[in-house]
Coordinates of C-alpha atoms in Angstrom, one line a residue:
F11 CA -62.5 -12.4 187.7
K12 CA -60.3 -13.4 184.8
N13 CA -63.1 -12.7 182.3
Y14 CA -63.0 -9.1 183.3
F15 CA -59.6 -8.6 181.8
T16 CA -58.5 -8.7 178.1
D17 CA -55.6 -11.1 179.0
P18 CA -57.0 -13.7 181.4
E19 CA -53.7 -15.7 181.5
R20 CA -51.9 -12.5 182.7
A21 CA -54.6 -12.0 185.3
E22 CA -54.3 -15.6 186.5
A23 CA -50.5 -15.2 186.6
A24 CA -51.0 -12.1 188.9
I25 CA -53.0 -14.1 191.4
K26 CA -50.3 -16.9 191.5
L27 CA -47.6 -14.3 191.8
V28 CA -49.1 -12.5 194.8
L29 CA -49.7 -15.9 196.5
R30 CA -46.1 -17.0 195.8
E31 CA -44.4 -13.7 196.6
K32 CA -46.9 -12.4 199.1
K33 CA -47.1 -9.1 197.2
V34 CA -47.0 -7.4 193.8
T35 CA -46.3 -3.8 193.0
N36 CA -47.5 -1.9 189.9
Y37 CA -48.8 -4.9 188.1
E38 CA -50.7 -3.7 185.1
L39 CA -53.8 -5.3 183.6
T40 CA -56.2 -4.1 181.0
A41 CA -59.8 -4.3 182.0
R42 CA -62.7 -4.2 179.6
A43 CA -66.2 -2.9 180.5
R44 CA -69.5 -4.2 179.1
D45 CA -69.5 -1.4 176.6
G46 CA -66.1 -2.5 175.3
K47 CA -64.2 0.4 176.8
K48 CA -60.7 -0.6 177.9
T49 CA -59.0 0.7 181.1
V50 CA -55.4 0.1 182.1
V51 CA -55.3 -0.6 185.8
S52 CA -52.1 -0.7 188.0
Y53 CA -52.4 -3.1 191.0
N54 CA -50.6 -3.2 194.3
A55 CA -51.5 -6.3 196.2
T56 CA -50.5 -8.1 199.4
T57 CA -51.6 -11.2 201.3
F58 CA -52.8 -11.1 204.9
Y59 CA -52.9 -13.9 207.6
D60 CA -54.4 -14.7 211.0
R61 CA -52.4 -15.2 214.1
D62 CA -51.6 -18.7 213.2
R63 CA -50.1 -17.5 209.9
T64 CA -52.9 -19.0 208.0
L65 CA -53.7 -17.2 204.7
Q66 CA -56.9 -15.2 205.1
G67 CA -57.0 -13.4 201.7
V68 CA -55.5 -10.8 199.4
F69 CA -55.7 -7.1 199.8
A70 CA -55.5 -5.2 196.5
A71 CA -55.6 -1.6 195.4
A72 CA -55.9 -0.4 191.8
R73 CA -55.3 2.8 190.0
D74 CA -56.6 3.9 186.6
V75 CA -53.4 4.6 184.6
T76 CA -55.0 4.7 181.2
E77 CA -54.2 8.4 180.6
R78 CA -50.6 8.0 181.8
K79 CA -50.1 4.9 179.7
G80 CA -51.4 6.8 176.7
L81 CA -49.0 9.7 177.3
D82 CA -46.1 7.2 177.8
Q83 CA -47.0 5.4 174.6
A84 CA -47.2 8.7 172.7
L85 CA -43.8 9.8 174.1
Q86 CA -42.3 6.4 173.2
D87 CA -43.8 6.7 169.7
K88 CA -42.4 10.2 169.4
N89 CA -39.0 9.1 170.5
V90 CA -39.1 6.3 167.9
E91 CA -40.2 8.8 165.3
L92 CA -37.4 11.2 166.3
E93 CA -34.8 8.5 166.2
R94 CA -36.0 7.4 162.8
A95 CA -35.9 11.1 161.6
K96 CA -32.4 11.4 163.1
I97 CA -31.2 8.3 161.2
A98 CA -32.9 9.5 158.0
A99 CA -31.3 13.0 158.4
E100 CA -27.8 11.4 159.0
K101 CA -28.3 9.2 156.0
A102 CA -29.4 12.3 153.9
N103 CA -26.5 14.3 155.2
L104 CA -24.0 11.5 154.3
A105 CA -25.7 11.1 150.9
K106 CA -25.5 14.9 150.3
S107 CA -21.8 14.9 151.3
A108 CA -21.1 11.9 149.0
F109 CA -23.1 13.5 146.2
L110 CA -21.3 16.9 146.5
S111 CA -17.9 15.2 146.8
T112 CA -18.6 13.0 143.8
M113 CA -20.0 15.8 141.7
S114 CA -17.1 18.1 142.6
H115 CA -14.8 15.4 141.2
E116 CA -16.9 15.0 138.1
L117 CA -17.1 18.7 137.5
R118 CA -13.5 19.6 138.3
T119 CA -12.2 17.2 135.7
P120 CA -13.8 19.0 132.7
L121 CA -13.2 22.3 134.4
N122 CA -9.5 21.5 134.5
A123 CA -9.4 21.2 130.8
I124 CA -11.6 24.2 130.2
L125 CA -9.5 26.5 132.3
G126 CA -6.1 25.1 131.4
F127 CA -6.6 25.0 127.7
S128 CA -8.3 28.3 127.5
E129 CA -5.2 29.7 129.2
L130 CA -3.0 28.1 126.6
M131 CA -5.1 29.5 123.8
S132 CA -4.7 33.0 125.2
D133 CA -0.9 32.5 124.8
E134 CA -1.4 32.1 121.1
R135 CA 0.1 28.7 121.2
Y136 CA -2.1 27.3 118.5
G137 CA -2.2 30.3 116.2
T138 CA -3.2 34.0 116.1
L139 CA -6.5 35.0 117.7
N140 CA -8.4 38.0 116.7
D141 CA -9.9 40.4 119.2
R142 CA -13.3 38.7 119.2
Q143 CA -11.7 35.3 119.8
H144 CA -9.6 36.7 122.6
R145 CA -12.7 38.0 124.2
Y146 CA -14.5 34.7 123.8
V147 CA -11.6 32.8 125.3
S148 CA -11.4 35.3 128.2
N149 CA -15.2 34.8 128.8
I150 CA -14.7 31.0 128.9
R151 CA -12.0 31.4 131.5
T152 CA -13.9 33.9 133.6
G153 CA -17.0 31.6 133.5
G154 CA -14.9 28.6 134.4
K155 CA -13.4 30.3 137.4
H156 CA -16.8 31.4 138.6
L157 CA -18.1 27.9 138.4
L158 CA -15.0 26.5 140.1
K159 CA -15.5 28.9 143.0
L160 CA -19.1 27.8 143.3
I161 CA -18.1 24.2 143.4
N162 CA -15.4 24.9 146.0
D163 CA -17.9 26.9 148.2
L164 CA -20.5 24.1 148.1
L165 CA -17.9 21.5 149.0
D166 CA -16.5 23.6 151.8
L167 CA -20.0 24.1 153.2
S168 CA -20.7 20.4 152.9
R169 CA -17.5 19.5 154.8
I170 CA -18.3 22.0 157.5
E171 CA -21.8 20.8 158.0
A172 CA -20.6 17.2 158.1
G173 CA -17.8 18.0 160.6
H174 CA -15.1 16.9 158.1
M175 CA -13.3 20.2 157.6
E176 CA -9.6 19.5 158.0
L177 CA -7.4 22.2 159.6
A178 CA -3.6 22.2 159.9
R179 CA -3.0 25.0 162.4
E180 CA 0.4 26.7 162.6
S181 CA 1.9 30.1 163.3
V182 CA 1.0 32.2 160.2
A183 CA 2.7 35.6 159.5
V184 CA -0.2 38.1 159.3
D185 CA 1.6 40.7 157.3
T186 CA 2.7 38.2 154.6
A187 CA -0.8 36.7 154.3
V188 CA -2.5 40.1 154.1
S189 CA 0.0 41.3 151.4
E190 CA -0.5 38.2 149.3
V191 CA -4.3 38.6 149.4
L192 CA -4.1 42.4 148.6
N193 CA -1.8 41.6 145.6
A194 CA -4.3 39.1 144.3
L195 CA -7.2 41.5 144.7
Q196 CA -5.5 44.7 143.6
P197 CA -6.7 44.3 139.9
L198 CA -10.3 44.2 141.1
A199 CA -9.8 47.3 143.2
D200 CA -8.0 49.1 140.3
G201 CA -10.9 48.3 138.1
K202 CA -13.2 50.4 140.4
S203 CA -10.5 53.0 141.2
Q204 CA -10.6 52.0 144.8
H205 CA -7.8 52.6 147.4
L206 CA -6.6 49.6 149.4
V207 CA -4.9 50.4 152.7
K208 CA -2.9 48.0 154.8
D209 CA -2.4 48.8 158.5
V210 CA -0.8 45.7 160.1
E211 CA 1.5 45.7 163.1
K212 CA 4.9 44.2 162.3
G213 CA 5.8 40.8 163.5
L214 CA 2.2 39.6 164.2
A215 CA 1.5 35.8 163.8
V216 CA -1.8 34.1 164.1
W217 CA -2.4 30.5 165.2
A218 CA -4.5 29.3 162.2
D219 CA -4.7 27.1 159.1
A220 CA -2.7 29.2 156.6
T221 CA -4.9 28.4 153.6
R222 CA -8.2 28.9 155.5
F223 CA -6.9 32.1 157.1
Q224 CA -6.1 33.5 153.6
Q225 CA -9.6 32.3 152.5
V226 CA -11.2 34.3 155.3
L227 CA -9.2 37.4 154.3
M228 CA -9.9 36.9 150.6
N229 CA -13.7 36.6 151.2
L230 CA -13.9 39.7 153.4
L231 CA -11.8 41.9 151.2
A232 CA -13.5 40.7 148.0
N233 CA -16.9 41.5 149.5
A234 CA -15.7 44.9 150.5
I235 CA -14.5 45.6 147.0
K236 CA -17.7 44.3 145.5
F237 CA -20.0 46.5 147.6
T238 CA -17.9 49.6 147.8
P239 CA -18.6 52.1 145.0
N240 CA -16.0 53.4 142.5
G241 CA -13.4 55.6 144.0
G242 CA -14.0 54.3 147.6
S243 CA -11.5 53.0 150.1
I244 CA -11.0 49.8 151.9
Q245 CA -8.7 49.3 154.9
I246 CA -7.5 46.1 156.4
S247 CA -5.9 46.3 159.9
A248 CA -4.5 43.8 162.3
R249 CA -3.3 44.3 165.9
L250 CA -2.5 42.2 169.0
T251 CA -5.2 42.4 171.8
D252 CA -4.8 40.2 174.9
E253 CA -3.0 37.3 173.2
R254 CA -5.4 37.4 170.3
I255 CA -5.0 38.9 166.8
R256 CA -7.9 41.2 165.8
V257 CA -8.4 41.7 162.1
E258 CA -10.7 44.4 160.7
V259 CA -11.9 45.1 157.2
Q260 CA -13.4 48.6 157.0
D261 CA -15.0 49.9 153.8
S262 CA -16.6 53.2 152.7
G263 CA -19.5 51.4 151.1
P264 CA -23.3 52.1 151.6
G265 CA -23.5 50.2 154.9
I266 CA -25.9 47.4 155.7
P267 CA -29.4 47.9 157.0
P268 CA -30.1 46.4 160.5
E269 CA -32.7 43.9 159.0
E270 CA -30.0 42.7 156.6
Q271 CA -27.4 42.3 159.3
K272 CA -29.5 39.7 161.1
R273 CA -29.4 37.4 158.1
I274 CA -26.2 38.2 156.3
F275 CA -24.3 35.2 157.7
E276 CA -27.0 32.7 156.6
A277 CA -26.0 30.3 153.9
F278 CA -27.5 31.2 150.5
Y279 CA -28.7 34.6 151.7
R280 CA -27.6 37.4 149.3
L281 CA -27.3 41.0 150.3
R282 CA -29.6 43.2 148.4
Q283 CA -28.6 46.6 147.0
P284 CA -31.2 49.2 146.0
G285 CA -31.9 49.0 142.3
Q286 CA -29.7 46.0 141.8
A287 CA -30.3 42.2 141.6
P288 CA -28.7 40.2 144.4
E289 CA -25.1 39.0 143.5
G290 CA -23.2 35.8 144.2
T291 CA -24.3 32.6 145.8
G292 CA -24.7 33.8 149.4
L293 CA -22.1 31.2 150.6
G294 CA -19.0 33.4 151.2
L295 CA -19.9 34.9 154.5
A296 CA -21.5 31.8 155.9
I297 CA -18.3 29.8 155.1
T298 CA -16.2 32.6 156.5
Q299 CA -18.1 32.6 159.7
H300 CA -17.7 28.8 160.1
L301 CA -14.0 28.9 159.2
V302 CA -13.3 31.6 161.9
K303 CA -15.3 29.6 164.5
L304 CA -13.5 26.4 163.7
Q305 CA -10.2 28.2 164.3
G306 CA -11.3 29.5 167.7
G307 CA -12.6 32.9 166.8
F308 CA -15.8 34.9 166.2
L309 CA -16.8 36.9 163.2
G310 CA -18.7 40.1 163.8
L311 CA -20.1 43.1 161.9
E312 CA -20.4 46.8 162.7
S313 CA -22.3 48.8 160.1
E314 CA -24.6 51.8 159.7
P315 CA -26.4 52.7 156.5
G316 CA -24.5 55.5 154.7
K317 CA -21.3 55.1 156.8
G318 CA -19.7 51.9 155.5
S319 CA -19.2 48.5 157.2
C320 CA -16.5 46.9 159.3
F321 CA -16.2 43.1 159.5
F322 CA -13.9 41.9 162.2
F323 CA -12.7 38.7 163.8
E324 CA -10.2 37.6 166.4
L325 CA -8.0 34.5 166.4
P326 CA -5.4 33.2 168.9
A327 CA -1.9 34.7 168.5
G328 CA 0.7 32.4 167.1
G329 CA 4.4 32.0 168.0
R330 CA 7.3 33.7 166.3
V331 CA 7.5 33.1 162.6
T332 CA 10.9 32.6 161.0
S333 CA 11.6 34.6 157.9
P334 CA 12.1 32.7 154.7
L335 CA 15.7 32.0 153.8
P336 CA 17.3 34.3 151.2
R337 CA 18.3 33.1 147.9
D338 CA 21.9 32.0 147.3
E339 CA 23.7 35.2 146.2
S340 CA 26.8 33.4 144.9
P341 CA 27.6 33.7 141.2
L342 CA 25.7 31.2 139.2
P343 CA 26.5 29.6 135.9
A344 CA 24.8 30.9 132.8
T345 CA 23.7 27.4 131.8
T346 CA 22.1 24.8 134.0
K347 CA 20.8 21.3 133.5
R348 CA 17.2 21.1 132.7
M349 CA 15.1 19.5 135.5
R350 CA 13.2 16.4 134.5
I351 CA 9.6 16.0 135.8
L352 CA 7.5 12.8 135.5
V353 CA 3.8 13.4 135.1
I354 CA 1.7 10.4 136.3
D355 CA -1.9 10.8 135.2
D356 CA -4.1 8.4 133.2
D357 CA -6.2 11.3 131.8
P358 CA -4.5 12.3 128.6
D359 CA -6.0 15.8 128.5
A360 CA -5.0 16.6 132.1
A361 CA -1.5 15.1 131.5
Q362 CA -0.9 17.1 128.3
L363 CA -2.0 20.3 130.1
I364 CA 0.5 19.8 132.9
R365 CA 3.2 18.8 130.4
S366 CA 2.6 22.0 128.4
Q367 CA 2.7 24.2 131.5
L368 CA 5.9 22.6 132.7
T369 CA 7.6 22.4 129.3
A370 CA 6.9 26.1 128.6
S371 CA 8.7 26.9 131.8
G372 CA 11.9 25.1 130.9
Y373 CA 11.4 21.6 132.4
E374 CA 11.9 18.4 130.6
V375 CA 8.7 16.3 131.0
D376 CA 8.0 12.6 130.7
L377 CA 4.4 11.2 130.8
C378 CA 3.2 8.0 132.5
D379 CA -0.4 7.1 131.6
Q380 CA -0.2 3.6 133.0
P381 CA -0.5 3.8 136.8
E382 CA 0.6 0.2 137.3
R383 CA 4.0 1.0 135.7
A384 CA 4.5 4.3 137.7
T385 CA 6.8 3.0 140.4
E386 CA 8.9 1.0 137.9
L387 CA 9.2 4.0 135.5
T388 CA 10.1 6.4 138.3
A389 CA 12.9 4.1 139.4
Q390 CA 14.2 3.8 135.8
L391 CA 14.0 7.5 134.9
Q392 CA 15.0 9.0 138.3
P393 CA 13.2 12.3 137.6
D394 CA 13.9 15.4 139.8
A395 CA 10.2 15.6 140.8
I396 CA 6.8 13.9 140.1
T397 CA 3.3 15.2 139.7
L398 CA 0.8 12.5 140.7
D399 CA -3.0 12.2 140.1
L400 CA -5.0 10.2 142.6
L401 CA -8.1 9.0 140.9
M402 CA -6.6 6.4 138.5
K403 CA -7.2 2.8 137.6
P404 CA -6.2 0.1 138.1
V405 CA -3.9 1.5 140.8
H406 CA -5.0 4.4 142.9
G407 CA -2.7 7.3 143.4
W408 CA -2.5 6.7 147.2
E409 CA -1.0 3.3 146.5
I410 CA 1.5 4.7 144.0
L411 CA 2.6 7.3 146.6
R412 CA 3.0 4.6 149.2
Q413 CA 5.1 2.5 146.9
L414 CA 7.2 5.5 145.9
K415 CA 8.0 6.5 149.4
S416 CA 8.7 3.0 150.6
N417 CA 11.1 2.2 147.8
P418 CA 14.7 3.3 148.6
R419 CA 15.3 4.1 144.9
T420 CA 12.4 6.6 144.7
A421 CA 11.8 7.7 148.3
L422 CA 13.7 11.0 148.1
I423 CA 12.0 12.1 144.8
P424 CA 9.6 15.0 145.6
V425 CA 5.9 14.3 144.8
V426 CA 3.4 17.0 144.0
V427 CA -0.1 15.5 144.2
V428 CA -2.3 17.2 141.5
S429 CA -5.9 15.8 141.7
V430 CA -9.6 16.7 141.6
A431 CA -9.8 14.9 144.9
D432 CA -9.7 17.5 147.6
E433 CA -8.3 15.3 150.3
P434 CA -4.9 16.7 151.4
G435 CA -4.9 15.1 154.8
G436 CA -3.6 11.7 153.8
S437 CA -1.0 13.0 151.3
A438 CA 1.2 14.4 154.0
T439 CA 1.0 11.2 156.1
L440 CA 2.2 9.2 153.1
G441 CA 5.0 11.6 152.3
A442 CA 3.7 13.9 149.5
D443 CA 5.6 17.2 149.3
A444 CA 2.7 19.4 148.0
Y445 CA -1.0 19.0 147.3
L446 CA -2.8 20.9 144.6
V447 CA -6.5 20.6 143.6
K448 CA -7.5 20.6 140.0
P449 CA -8.1 22.9 138.2
V450 CA -4.6 24.3 139.0
E451 CA -3.4 27.7 138.0
K452 CA -0.1 27.4 136.2
E453 CA 1.6 29.8 138.6
D454 CA 0.5 27.5 141.6
L455 CA 1.8 24.4 139.8
L456 CA 5.2 26.0 139.0
A457 CA 5.5 27.4 142.5
A458 CA 4.9 24.0 144.1
V459 CA 7.4 22.3 141.8
R460 CA 10.0 24.9 142.4
R461 CA 9.5 24.7 146.2
C462 CA 10.0 20.9 146.0
L463 CA 13.1 21.2 143.8
G464 CA 14.5 23.9 146.0
R465 CA 14.2 21.7 149.1
K466 CA 15.8 18.9 147.2
G467 CA 18.6 21.2 146.0
G468 CA 17.4 21.5 142.4
V469 CA 18.5 24.2 140.0
P470 CA 15.3 25.9 138.7
L471 CA 15.5 28.5 141.5
Q472 CA 18.9 29.5 140.1
R473 CA 17.7 30.5 136.6
S474 CA 19.0 33.8 135.4
V475 CA 17.5 37.0 134.0
L476 CA 18.6 37.5 130.4
V477 CA 19.3 41.1 129.4
V478 CA 19.2 41.6 125.7
E479 CA 20.7 45.1 124.8
D480 CA 23.1 46.2 122.1
D481 CA 24.2 49.4 123.8
T482 CA 27.2 48.5 126.0
Y483 CA 26.5 51.2 128.6
T484 CA 22.8 50.4 129.0
R485 CA 23.5 46.7 129.1
E486 CA 26.1 47.1 131.9
L487 CA 23.8 49.5 133.8
I488 CA 20.9 47.0 133.8
G489 CA 23.2 44.2 134.7
E490 CA 24.6 46.1 137.7
L491 CA 21.2 47.3 138.8
L492 CA 19.9 43.7 138.9
R493 CA 23.0 42.1 140.4
G494 CA 22.8 44.8 143.1
Q495 CA 19.4 43.4 144.0
G496 CA 20.7 39.8 144.1
Y497 CA 19.5 38.6 140.7
S498 CA 21.7 36.3 138.6
V499 CA 22.2 38.0 135.2
V500 CA 23.4 36.9 131.8
T501 CA 23.6 39.2 128.8
A502 CA 23.3 39.2 125.0
S503 CA 24.3 42.1 122.7
D504 CA 22.2 41.2 119.7
G505 CA 19.2 39.1 118.6
A506 CA 21.2 36.1 117.5
E507 CA 23.0 35.8 120.8
A508 CA 19.7 36.1 122.6
R509 CA 18.1 33.4 120.5
S510 CA 21.0 31.0 121.2
A511 CA 21.0 31.8 124.9
V512 CA 17.3 30.9 125.2
E513 CA 17.7 27.8 123.1
E514 CA 20.6 26.6 125.3
S515 CA 19.0 27.4 128.7
L516 CA 15.6 28.9 129.4
P517 CA 16.0 32.1 131.6
E518 CA 13.6 33.0 134.3
L519 CA 12.8 36.3 132.6
V520 CA 14.1 38.4 129.6
I521 CA 14.6 42.1 129.5
L522 CA 14.5 42.9 125.8
D523 CA 15.4 45.9 123.6
L524 CA 13.6 46.1 120.3
M525 CA 16.3 47.7 118.1
L526 CA 18.9 45.0 117.9
P527 CA 21.5 43.9 115.3
K528 CA 20.9 40.7 113.2
I529 CA 17.4 39.9 114.7
S530 CA 15.1 42.6 116.0
G531 CA 13.6 42.3 119.5
L532 CA 10.1 42.2 118.0
E533 CA 11.0 39.3 115.8
L534 CA 12.4 37.4 118.8
L535 CA 9.2 38.1 120.8
V536 CA 7.0 36.8 118.0
E537 CA 9.2 33.7 117.6
W538 CA 9.2 33.0 121.3
R539 CA 5.4 33.3 121.7
A540 CA 4.9 30.9 118.8
H541 CA 7.0 28.1 120.3
P542 CA 5.5 25.9 123.1
R543 CA 8.7 25.9 125.1
T544 CA 8.9 29.7 125.3
A545 CA 5.3 30.7 125.0
D546 CA 5.1 31.5 128.7
L547 CA 8.6 33.0 129.0
P548 CA 8.2 36.4 130.8
V549 CA 9.5 39.2 128.6
F550 CA 10.0 42.9 129.7
V551 CA 10.4 45.2 126.8
L552 CA 12.7 48.2 127.5
T553 CA 13.1 50.3 124.4
G554 CA 13.7 53.8 123.0
K555 CA 11.9 53.0 119.7
D556 CA 9.0 55.1 118.6
L557 CA 6.3 52.6 118.5
S558 CA 3.4 52.5 116.0
P559 CA -0.1 51.9 117.4
D560 CA 0.0 48.3 116.1
E561 CA 3.4 47.6 117.7
E562 CA 2.3 49.1 121.0
K563 CA -0.9 47.0 120.9
Y564 CA 1.1 43.9 120.2
L565 CA 3.5 44.5 123.0
H566 CA 0.8 45.2 125.5
S567 CA -0.7 41.9 124.6
Y568 CA 2.4 39.7 124.5
A569 CA 5.0 41.3 126.8
E570 CA 4.6 41.3 130.6
A571 CA 5.9 44.9 130.8
L572 CA 6.6 47.8 128.4
L573 CA 9.1 50.4 129.6
H574 CA 10.4 53.4 127.6
K575 CA 14.0 54.6 127.9
E576 CA 13.0 58.2 127.5
Q577 CA 11.1 58.0 130.8
P578 CA 12.4 57.2 134.3
W579 CA 12.5 53.4 134.1
K580 CA 14.8 52.0 136.8
E581 CA 12.5 51.9 139.8
D582 CA 9.6 50.8 137.6
L583 CA 11.7 47.9 136.2
L584 CA 12.6 46.7 139.7
N585 CA 9.0 46.9 140.9
Q586 CA 7.8 45.0 137.9
L587 CA 10.5 42.4 138.4
Q588 CA 9.5 41.9 142.0
R589 CA 5.9 41.4 141.0
A590 CA 6.8 38.9 138.3
L591 CA 9.5 36.9 140.1
G592 CA 8.6 37.5 143.8
P593 CA 10.7 39.1 146.5
T594 CA 14.3 39.9 145.4
P595 CA 17.1 37.9 146.9
R596 CA 18.2 40.8 149.1
G597 CA 14.6 42.1 149.6
K598 CA 15.6 45.7 148.5
A599 CA 13.4 46.2 145.5

């Protein structure tokens, strides 16, 4: 009997088991026929006795389970294979995320220098550029921005796929968010003579991550501008529907064919236009759809060829949003103490770039390129604010931030994290006041610093507008016009006074006449643009001078606005001021 089975010991154990236990159930043995074929047999066996309870024998029944065992083994092998594939996929996904994160850091570091220093070169800081050089620098900056967007999109997609996308949801004012996005994209629409229309119900708030909500709006509007022909129109609307905010972006473009609509939200799929090569990376809409979904919404599309497209989404409504506090309207001194900023960064190029941007805007800047001395130096200098890199050696920026916030001598100093590491979550926990990802636009850096100083009670928000005008009536008129809107104003009646005023205290903006006694306005502008401290000083030229073609060309290049006294200029001046400095203190302009 035992020789019939491939495992005689197991067969013998079965006999002993049934005699001991009086039965066995589903006991499997592998039998081998004379031709060598194997059969898996499942036995059920029981003992039987006579009336005197004397063992008479064993009754056994067997079933051929070879096929079932083969299926079970195949299923088990498949499960093992699937588990191995799952583990391999998870490892690959982690490796991809780590790779993208590392590469984003490695790429952002040189991009920070490319974008930042190309911007400084455009300001003529290091000499005069000819038209061709201006064009080349502009091309460098445009290419750098395109590459930065691609890096950010890839990193966003990686975070979403890995489930690591961080959201800080709050009540976000819809009208404010839409206005900021429209202002940012207006130049693109102007370049195609397109009409942007805003139709947003007043007082709406959406429960969303403010940054990601604006990113969704930016992606949808930028797409609409891209695919709408010259002279077309784009409307963004928002309204409350059943405790949800519905946002729609409607364009007058060519529409999207049904076969394209099925794939338009796929990653890396690029919409094709007749006679044109596909544009972009194909990531924008895929990321937008994920961002909307992560915030509790759904992104949809209604489109018909020849009749335009409408992208729409809904998100939960938020609570009441408080309006920002108005600026202090009390009279301000003409001169103020310069704020001191400590830049902590062990990358000399990055530190120098931040220093140039801050110095040109009137701040006094100290550098710390030794992270191990950062806490000690901060306590010694007592700066009004700090910019802090994270990826430093031998001390990481997180550790420096922890030390700063745990030291009574430095705990109240505002810290703006400026790093290629896109990890804002931990900074708020450790007490950072703002988080910026390199490369950082100068305007974003200055805005973050001013917000921090404003919360601390710093003075930069109180800088005045300098009006340089030799005509008494015009000087008083401009001063009253600006004071009526809540601006703080100081005046100068000639070029020498203006030069001294700027040397003593950097104003927020200068309104400059050209025909001035002692030093002409044009001479002042050339002088200011050549000096690092004043290279970024916003200057509006308001003049009655007949300009030569060369003068007009220079002013269009180096002044933020050019207004002519012989034309209606008051309303235009206030509008230009609002665009340059943000909402007026009284919000009337």
